PDB file of N, CA and C in Angstrom:
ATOM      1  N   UNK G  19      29.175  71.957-101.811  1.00  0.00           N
ATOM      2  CA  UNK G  19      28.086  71.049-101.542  1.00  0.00           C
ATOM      3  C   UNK G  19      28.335  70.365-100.201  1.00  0.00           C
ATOM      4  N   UNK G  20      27.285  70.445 -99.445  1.00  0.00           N
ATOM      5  CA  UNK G  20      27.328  69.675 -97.864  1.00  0.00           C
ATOM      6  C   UNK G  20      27.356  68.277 -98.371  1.00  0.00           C
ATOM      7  N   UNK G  21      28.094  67.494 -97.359  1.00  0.00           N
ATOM      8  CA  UNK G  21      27.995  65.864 -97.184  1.00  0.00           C
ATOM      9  C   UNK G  21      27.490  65.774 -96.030  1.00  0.00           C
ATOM     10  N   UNK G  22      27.553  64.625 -95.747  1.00  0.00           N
ATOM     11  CA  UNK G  22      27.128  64.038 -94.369  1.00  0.00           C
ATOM     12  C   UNK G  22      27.723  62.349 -93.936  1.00  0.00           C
ATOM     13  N   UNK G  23      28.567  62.681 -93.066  1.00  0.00           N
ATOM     14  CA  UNK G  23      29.146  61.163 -92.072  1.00  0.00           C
ATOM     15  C   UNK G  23      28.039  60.830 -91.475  1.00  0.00           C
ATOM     16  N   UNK G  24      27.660  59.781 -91.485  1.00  0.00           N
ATOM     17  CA  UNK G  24      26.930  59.024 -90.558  1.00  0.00           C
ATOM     18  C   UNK G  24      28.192  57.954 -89.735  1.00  0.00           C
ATOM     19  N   UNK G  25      27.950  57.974 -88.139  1.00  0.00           N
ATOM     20  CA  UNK G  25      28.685  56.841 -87.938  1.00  0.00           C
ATOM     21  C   UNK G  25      27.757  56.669 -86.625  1.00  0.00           C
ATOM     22  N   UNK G  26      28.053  55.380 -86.017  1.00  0.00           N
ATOM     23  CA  UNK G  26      27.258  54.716 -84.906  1.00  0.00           C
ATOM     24  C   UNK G  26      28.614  54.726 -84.042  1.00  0.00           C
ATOM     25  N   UNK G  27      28.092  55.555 -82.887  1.00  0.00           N
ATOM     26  CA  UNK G  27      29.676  55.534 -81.820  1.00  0.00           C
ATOM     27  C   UNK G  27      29.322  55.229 -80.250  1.00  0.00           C
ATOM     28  N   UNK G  28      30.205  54.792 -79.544  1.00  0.00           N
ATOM     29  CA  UNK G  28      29.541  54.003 -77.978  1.00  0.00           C
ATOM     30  C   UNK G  28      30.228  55.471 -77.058  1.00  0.00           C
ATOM     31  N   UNK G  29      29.397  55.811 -76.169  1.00  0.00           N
ATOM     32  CA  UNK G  29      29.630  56.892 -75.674  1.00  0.00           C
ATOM     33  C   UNK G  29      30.391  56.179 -74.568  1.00  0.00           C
ATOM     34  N   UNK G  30      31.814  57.078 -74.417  1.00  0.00           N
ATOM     35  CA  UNK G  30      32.444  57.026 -73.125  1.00  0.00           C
ATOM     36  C   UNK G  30      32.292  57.075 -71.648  1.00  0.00           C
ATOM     37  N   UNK G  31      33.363  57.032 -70.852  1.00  0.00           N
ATOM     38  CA  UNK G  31      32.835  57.417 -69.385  1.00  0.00           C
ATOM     39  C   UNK G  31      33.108  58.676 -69.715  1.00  0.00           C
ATOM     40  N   UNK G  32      31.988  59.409 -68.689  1.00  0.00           N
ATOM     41  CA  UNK G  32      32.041  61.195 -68.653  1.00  0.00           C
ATOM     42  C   UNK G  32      30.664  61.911 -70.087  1.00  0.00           C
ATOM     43  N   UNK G  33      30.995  60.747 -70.691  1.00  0.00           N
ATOM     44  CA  UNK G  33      29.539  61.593 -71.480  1.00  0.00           C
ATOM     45  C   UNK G  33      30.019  61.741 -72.688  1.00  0.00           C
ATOM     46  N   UNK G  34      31.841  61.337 -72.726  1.00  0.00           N
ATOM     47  CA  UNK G  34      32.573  61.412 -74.010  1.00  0.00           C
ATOM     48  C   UNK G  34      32.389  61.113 -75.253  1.00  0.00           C
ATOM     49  N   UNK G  35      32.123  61.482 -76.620  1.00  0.00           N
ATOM     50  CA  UNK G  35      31.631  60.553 -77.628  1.00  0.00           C
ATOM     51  C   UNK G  35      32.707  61.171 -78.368  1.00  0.00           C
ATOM     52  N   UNK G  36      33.968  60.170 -79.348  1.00  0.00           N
ATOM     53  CA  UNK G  36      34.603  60.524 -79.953  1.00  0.00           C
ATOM     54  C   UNK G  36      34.541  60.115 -81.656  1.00  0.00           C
ATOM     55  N   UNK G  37      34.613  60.760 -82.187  1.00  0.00           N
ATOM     56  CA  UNK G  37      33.928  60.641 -83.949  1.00  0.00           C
ATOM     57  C   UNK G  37      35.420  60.766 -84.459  1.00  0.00           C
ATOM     58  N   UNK G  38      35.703  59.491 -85.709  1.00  0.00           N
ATOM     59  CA  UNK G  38      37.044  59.694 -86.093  1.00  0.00           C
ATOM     60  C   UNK G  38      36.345  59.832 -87.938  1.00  0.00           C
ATOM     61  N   UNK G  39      37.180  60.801 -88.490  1.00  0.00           N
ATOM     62  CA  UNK G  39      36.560  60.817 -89.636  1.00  0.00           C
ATOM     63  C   UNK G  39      37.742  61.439 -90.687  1.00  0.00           C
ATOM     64  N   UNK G  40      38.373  59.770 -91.402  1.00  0.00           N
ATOM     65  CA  UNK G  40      39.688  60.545 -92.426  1.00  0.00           C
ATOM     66  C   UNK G  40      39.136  61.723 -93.552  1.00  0.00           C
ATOM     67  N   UNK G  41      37.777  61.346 -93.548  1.00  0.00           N
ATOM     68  CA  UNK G  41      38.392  62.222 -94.661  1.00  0.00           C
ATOM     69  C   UNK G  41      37.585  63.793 -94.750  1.00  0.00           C
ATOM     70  N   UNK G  42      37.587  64.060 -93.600  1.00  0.00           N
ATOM     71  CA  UNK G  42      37.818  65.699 -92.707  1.00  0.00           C
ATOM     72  C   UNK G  42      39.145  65.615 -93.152  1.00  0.00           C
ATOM     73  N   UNK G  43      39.846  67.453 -92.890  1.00  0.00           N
ATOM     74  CA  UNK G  43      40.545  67.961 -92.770  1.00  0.00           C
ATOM     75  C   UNK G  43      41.096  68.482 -92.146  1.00  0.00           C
ATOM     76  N   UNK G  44      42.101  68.692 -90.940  1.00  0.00           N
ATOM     77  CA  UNK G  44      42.331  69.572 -89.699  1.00  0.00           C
ATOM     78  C   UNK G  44      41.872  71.067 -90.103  1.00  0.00           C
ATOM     79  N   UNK G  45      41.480  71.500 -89.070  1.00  0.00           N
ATOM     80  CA  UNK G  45      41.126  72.723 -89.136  1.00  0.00           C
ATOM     81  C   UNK G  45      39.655  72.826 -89.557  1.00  0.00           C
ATOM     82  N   UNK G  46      39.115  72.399 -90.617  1.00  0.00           N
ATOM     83  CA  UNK G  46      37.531  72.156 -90.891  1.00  0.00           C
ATOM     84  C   UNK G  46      37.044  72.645 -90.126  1.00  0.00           C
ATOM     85  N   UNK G  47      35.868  73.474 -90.289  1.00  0.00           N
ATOM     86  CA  UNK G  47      34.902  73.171 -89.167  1.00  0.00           C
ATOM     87  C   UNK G  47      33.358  72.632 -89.466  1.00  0.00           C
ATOM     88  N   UNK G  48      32.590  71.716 -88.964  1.00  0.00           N
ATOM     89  CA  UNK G  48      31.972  70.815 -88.979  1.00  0.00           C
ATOM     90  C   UNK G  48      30.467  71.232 -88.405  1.00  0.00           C
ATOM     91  N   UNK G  49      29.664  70.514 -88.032  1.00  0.00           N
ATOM     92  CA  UNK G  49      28.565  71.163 -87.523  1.00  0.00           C
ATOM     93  C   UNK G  49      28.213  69.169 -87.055  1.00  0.00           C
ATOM     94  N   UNK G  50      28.500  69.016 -85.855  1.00  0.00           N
ATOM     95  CA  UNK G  50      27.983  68.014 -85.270  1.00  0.00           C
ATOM     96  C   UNK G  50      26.651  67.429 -84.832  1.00  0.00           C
ATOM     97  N   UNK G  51      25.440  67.157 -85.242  1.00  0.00           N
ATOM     98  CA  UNK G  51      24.848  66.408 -84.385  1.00  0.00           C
ATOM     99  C   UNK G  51      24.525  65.033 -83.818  1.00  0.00           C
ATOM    100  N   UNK G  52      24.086  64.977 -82.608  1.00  0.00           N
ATOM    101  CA  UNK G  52      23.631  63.865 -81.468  1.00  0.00           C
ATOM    102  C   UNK G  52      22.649  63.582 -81.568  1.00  0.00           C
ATOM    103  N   UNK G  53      22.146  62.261 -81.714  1.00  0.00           N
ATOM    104  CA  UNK G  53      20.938  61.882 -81.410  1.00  0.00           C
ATOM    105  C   UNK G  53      21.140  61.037 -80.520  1.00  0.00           C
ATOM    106  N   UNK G  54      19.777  60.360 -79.819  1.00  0.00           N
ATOM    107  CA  UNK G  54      20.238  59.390 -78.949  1.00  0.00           C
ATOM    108  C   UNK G  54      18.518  59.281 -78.746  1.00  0.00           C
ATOM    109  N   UNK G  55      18.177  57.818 -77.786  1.00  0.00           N
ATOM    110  CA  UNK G  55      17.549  57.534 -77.202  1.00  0.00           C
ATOM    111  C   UNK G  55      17.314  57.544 -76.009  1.00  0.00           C
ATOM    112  N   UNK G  56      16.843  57.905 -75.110  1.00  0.00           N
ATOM    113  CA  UNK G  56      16.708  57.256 -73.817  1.00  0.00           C
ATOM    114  C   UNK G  56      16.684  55.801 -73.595  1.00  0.00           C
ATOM    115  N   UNK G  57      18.058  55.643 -72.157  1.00  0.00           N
ATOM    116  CA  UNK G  57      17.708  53.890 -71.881  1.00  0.00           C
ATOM    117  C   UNK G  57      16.378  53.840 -71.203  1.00  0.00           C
ATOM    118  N   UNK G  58      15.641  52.735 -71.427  1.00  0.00           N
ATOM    119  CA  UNK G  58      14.774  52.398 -71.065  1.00  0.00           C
ATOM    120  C   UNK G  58      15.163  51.554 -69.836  1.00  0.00           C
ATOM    121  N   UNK G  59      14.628  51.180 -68.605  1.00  0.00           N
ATOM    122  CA  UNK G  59      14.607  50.799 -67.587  1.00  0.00           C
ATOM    123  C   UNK G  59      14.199  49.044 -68.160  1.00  0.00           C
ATOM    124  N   UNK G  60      15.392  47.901 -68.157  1.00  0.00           N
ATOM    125  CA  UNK G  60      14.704  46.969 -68.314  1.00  0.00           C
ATOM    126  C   UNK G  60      14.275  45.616 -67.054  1.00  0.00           C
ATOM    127  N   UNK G  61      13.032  45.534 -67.517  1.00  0.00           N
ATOM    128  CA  UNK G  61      12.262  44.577 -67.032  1.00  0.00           C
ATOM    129  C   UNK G  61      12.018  43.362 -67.293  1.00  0.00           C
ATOM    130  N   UNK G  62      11.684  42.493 -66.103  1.00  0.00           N
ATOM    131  CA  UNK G  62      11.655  41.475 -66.599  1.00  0.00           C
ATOM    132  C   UNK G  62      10.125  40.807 -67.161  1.00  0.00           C
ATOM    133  N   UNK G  63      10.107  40.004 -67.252  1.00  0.00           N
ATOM    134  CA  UNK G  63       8.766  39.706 -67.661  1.00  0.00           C
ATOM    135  C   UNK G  63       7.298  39.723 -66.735  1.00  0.00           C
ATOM    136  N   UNK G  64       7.796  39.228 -65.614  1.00  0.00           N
ATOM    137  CA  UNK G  64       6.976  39.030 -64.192  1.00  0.00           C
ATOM    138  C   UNK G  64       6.756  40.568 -64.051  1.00  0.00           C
ATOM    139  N   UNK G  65       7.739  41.281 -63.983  1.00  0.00           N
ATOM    140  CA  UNK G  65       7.586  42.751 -63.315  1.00  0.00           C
ATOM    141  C   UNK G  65       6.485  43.308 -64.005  1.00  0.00           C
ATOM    142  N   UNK G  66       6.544  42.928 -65.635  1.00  0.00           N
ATOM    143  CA  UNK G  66       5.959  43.863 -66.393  1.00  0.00           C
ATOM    144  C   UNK G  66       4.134  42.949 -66.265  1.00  0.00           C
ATOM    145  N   UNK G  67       4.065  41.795 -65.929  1.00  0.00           N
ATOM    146  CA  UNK G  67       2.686  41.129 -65.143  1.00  0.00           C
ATOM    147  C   UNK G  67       2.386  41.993 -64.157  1.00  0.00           C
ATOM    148  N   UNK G  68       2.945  41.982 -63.128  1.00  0.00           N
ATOM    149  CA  UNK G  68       2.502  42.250 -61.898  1.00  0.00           C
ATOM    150  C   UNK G  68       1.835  43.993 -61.696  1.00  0.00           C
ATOM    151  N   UNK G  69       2.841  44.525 -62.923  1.00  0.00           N
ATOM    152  CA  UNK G  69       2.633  46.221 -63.095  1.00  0.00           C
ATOM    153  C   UNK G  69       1.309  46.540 -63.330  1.00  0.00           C
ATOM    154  N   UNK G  70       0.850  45.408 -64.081  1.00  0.00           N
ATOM    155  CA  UNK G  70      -0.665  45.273 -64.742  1.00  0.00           C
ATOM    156  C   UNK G  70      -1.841  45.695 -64.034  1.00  0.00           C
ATOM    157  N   UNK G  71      -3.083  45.235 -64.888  1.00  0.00           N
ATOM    158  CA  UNK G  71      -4.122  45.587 -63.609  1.00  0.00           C
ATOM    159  C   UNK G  71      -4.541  44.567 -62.657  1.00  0.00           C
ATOM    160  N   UNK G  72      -4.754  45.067 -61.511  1.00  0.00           N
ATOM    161  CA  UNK G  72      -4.310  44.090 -60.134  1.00  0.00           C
ATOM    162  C   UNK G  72      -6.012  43.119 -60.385  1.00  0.00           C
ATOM    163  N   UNK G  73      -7.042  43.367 -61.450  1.00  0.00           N
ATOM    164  CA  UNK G  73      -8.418  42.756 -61.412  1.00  0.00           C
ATOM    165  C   UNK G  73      -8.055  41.662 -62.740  1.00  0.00           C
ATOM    166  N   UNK G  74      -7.765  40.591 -62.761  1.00  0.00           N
ATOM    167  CA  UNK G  74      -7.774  39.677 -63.803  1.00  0.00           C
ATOM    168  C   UNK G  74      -8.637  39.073 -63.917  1.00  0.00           C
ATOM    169  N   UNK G  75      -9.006  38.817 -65.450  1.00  0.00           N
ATOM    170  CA  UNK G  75     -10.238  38.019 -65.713  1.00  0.00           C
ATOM    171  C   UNK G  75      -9.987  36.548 -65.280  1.00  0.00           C
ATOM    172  N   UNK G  76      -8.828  36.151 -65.453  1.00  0.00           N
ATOM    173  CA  UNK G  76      -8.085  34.702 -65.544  1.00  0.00           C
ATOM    174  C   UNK G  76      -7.650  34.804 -63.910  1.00  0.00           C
ATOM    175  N   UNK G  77      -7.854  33.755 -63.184  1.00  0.00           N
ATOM    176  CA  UNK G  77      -6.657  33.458 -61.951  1.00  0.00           C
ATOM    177  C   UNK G  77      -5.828  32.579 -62.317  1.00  0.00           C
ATOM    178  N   UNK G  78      -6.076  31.510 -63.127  1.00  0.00           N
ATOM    179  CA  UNK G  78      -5.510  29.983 -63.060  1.00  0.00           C
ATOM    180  C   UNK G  78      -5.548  30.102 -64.790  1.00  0.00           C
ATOM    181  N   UNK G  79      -4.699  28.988 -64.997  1.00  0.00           N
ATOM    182  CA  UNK G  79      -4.296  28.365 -66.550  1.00  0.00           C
ATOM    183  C   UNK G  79      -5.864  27.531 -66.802  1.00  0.00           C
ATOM    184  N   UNK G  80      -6.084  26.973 -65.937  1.00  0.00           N
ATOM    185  CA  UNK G  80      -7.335  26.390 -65.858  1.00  0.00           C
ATOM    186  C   UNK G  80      -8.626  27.057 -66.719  1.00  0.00           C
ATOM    187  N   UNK G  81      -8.712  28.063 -66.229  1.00  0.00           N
ATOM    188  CA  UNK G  81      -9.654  28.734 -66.170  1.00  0.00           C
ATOM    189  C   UNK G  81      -9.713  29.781 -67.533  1.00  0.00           C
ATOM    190  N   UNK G  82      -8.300  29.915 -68.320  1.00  0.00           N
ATOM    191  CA  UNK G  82      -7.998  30.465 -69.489  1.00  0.00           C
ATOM    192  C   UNK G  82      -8.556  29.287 -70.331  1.00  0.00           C
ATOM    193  N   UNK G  83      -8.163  27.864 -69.821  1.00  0.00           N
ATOM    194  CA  UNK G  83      -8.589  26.999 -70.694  1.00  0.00           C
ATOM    195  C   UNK G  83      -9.880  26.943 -71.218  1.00  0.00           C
ATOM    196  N   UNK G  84     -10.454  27.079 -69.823  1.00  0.00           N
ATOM    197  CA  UNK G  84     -12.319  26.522 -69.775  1.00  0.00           C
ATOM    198  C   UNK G  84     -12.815  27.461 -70.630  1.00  0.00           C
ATOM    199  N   UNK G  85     -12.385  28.648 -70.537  1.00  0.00           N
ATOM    200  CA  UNK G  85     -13.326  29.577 -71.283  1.00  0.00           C
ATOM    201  C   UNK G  85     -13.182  29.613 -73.006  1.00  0.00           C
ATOM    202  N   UNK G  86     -11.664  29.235 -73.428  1.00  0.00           N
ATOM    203  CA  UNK G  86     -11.160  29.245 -74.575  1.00  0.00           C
ATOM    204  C   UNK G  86     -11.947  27.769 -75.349  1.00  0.00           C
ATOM    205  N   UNK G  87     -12.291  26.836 -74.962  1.00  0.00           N
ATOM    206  CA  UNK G  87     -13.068  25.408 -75.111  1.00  0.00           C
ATOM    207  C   UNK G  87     -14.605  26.238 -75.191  1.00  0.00           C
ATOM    208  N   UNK G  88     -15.065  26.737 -74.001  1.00  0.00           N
ATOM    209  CA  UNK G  88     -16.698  27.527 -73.693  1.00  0.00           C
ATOM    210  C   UNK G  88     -16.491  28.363 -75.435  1.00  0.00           C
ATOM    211  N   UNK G  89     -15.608  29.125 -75.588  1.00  0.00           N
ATOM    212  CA  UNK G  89     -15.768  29.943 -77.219  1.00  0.00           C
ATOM    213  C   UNK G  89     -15.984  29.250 -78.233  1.00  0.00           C
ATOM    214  N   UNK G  90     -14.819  28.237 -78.190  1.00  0.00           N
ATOM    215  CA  UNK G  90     -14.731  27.140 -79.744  1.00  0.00           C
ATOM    216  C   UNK G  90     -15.731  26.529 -79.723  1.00  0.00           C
ATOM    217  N   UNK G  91     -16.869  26.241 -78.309  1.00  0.00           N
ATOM    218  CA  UNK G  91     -18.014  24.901 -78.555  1.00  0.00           C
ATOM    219  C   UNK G  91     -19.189  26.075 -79.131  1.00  0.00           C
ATOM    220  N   UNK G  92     -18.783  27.704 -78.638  1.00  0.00           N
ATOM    221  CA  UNK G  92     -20.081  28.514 -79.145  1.00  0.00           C
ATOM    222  C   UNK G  92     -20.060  28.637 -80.881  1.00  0.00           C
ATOM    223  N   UNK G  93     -19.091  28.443 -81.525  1.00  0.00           N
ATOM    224  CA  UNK G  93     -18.937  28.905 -82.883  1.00  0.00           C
ATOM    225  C   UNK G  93     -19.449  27.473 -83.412  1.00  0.00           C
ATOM    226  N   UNK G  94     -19.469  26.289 -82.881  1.00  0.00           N
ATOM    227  CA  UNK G  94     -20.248  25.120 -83.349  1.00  0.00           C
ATOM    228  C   UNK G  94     -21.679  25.242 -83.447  1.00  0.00           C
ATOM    229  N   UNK G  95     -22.178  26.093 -82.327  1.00  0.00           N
ATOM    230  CA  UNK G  95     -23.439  26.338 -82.678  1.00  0.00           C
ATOM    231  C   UNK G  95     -24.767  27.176 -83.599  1.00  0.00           C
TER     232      UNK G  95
END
């Protein structure tokens, strides 16, 4: 009957990933796989604004305000 190790391991310099597992046997042979993610490129918050679309409805805090007040006075009516 197959088992299965799961372990979470930090890859080395060179690309190295070393798996320690007592209760293998020398000689065994095993069938390894890798998964992994891609790193994602991180950003900061501004970057991920500015990436945006360059036409905003909003220029100013102001102006997010006025319109958010202009909605709440329409649902009174």
């Amino acid at each position: 009957m197959q088992q299965m190790v799961r372990q979470q391991v930090t890859v080395q310099p060179g690309g190295r990933v070393e798996l320690v597992c007592p209760e293998l046997e020398a000689g065994q042979t095993v069938e390894v796989l890798v998964l992994h993610e891609p790193a994602l490129p991180r950003r900061s918050a501004w970057q991920i604004i500015n990436d945006g679309p360059r036409e905003r409805l909003f220029k100013t805090a102001q102006e997010v305000d006025d319109y958010l007040a202009e909605e709440r006075a329409s649902w009174d009516r």
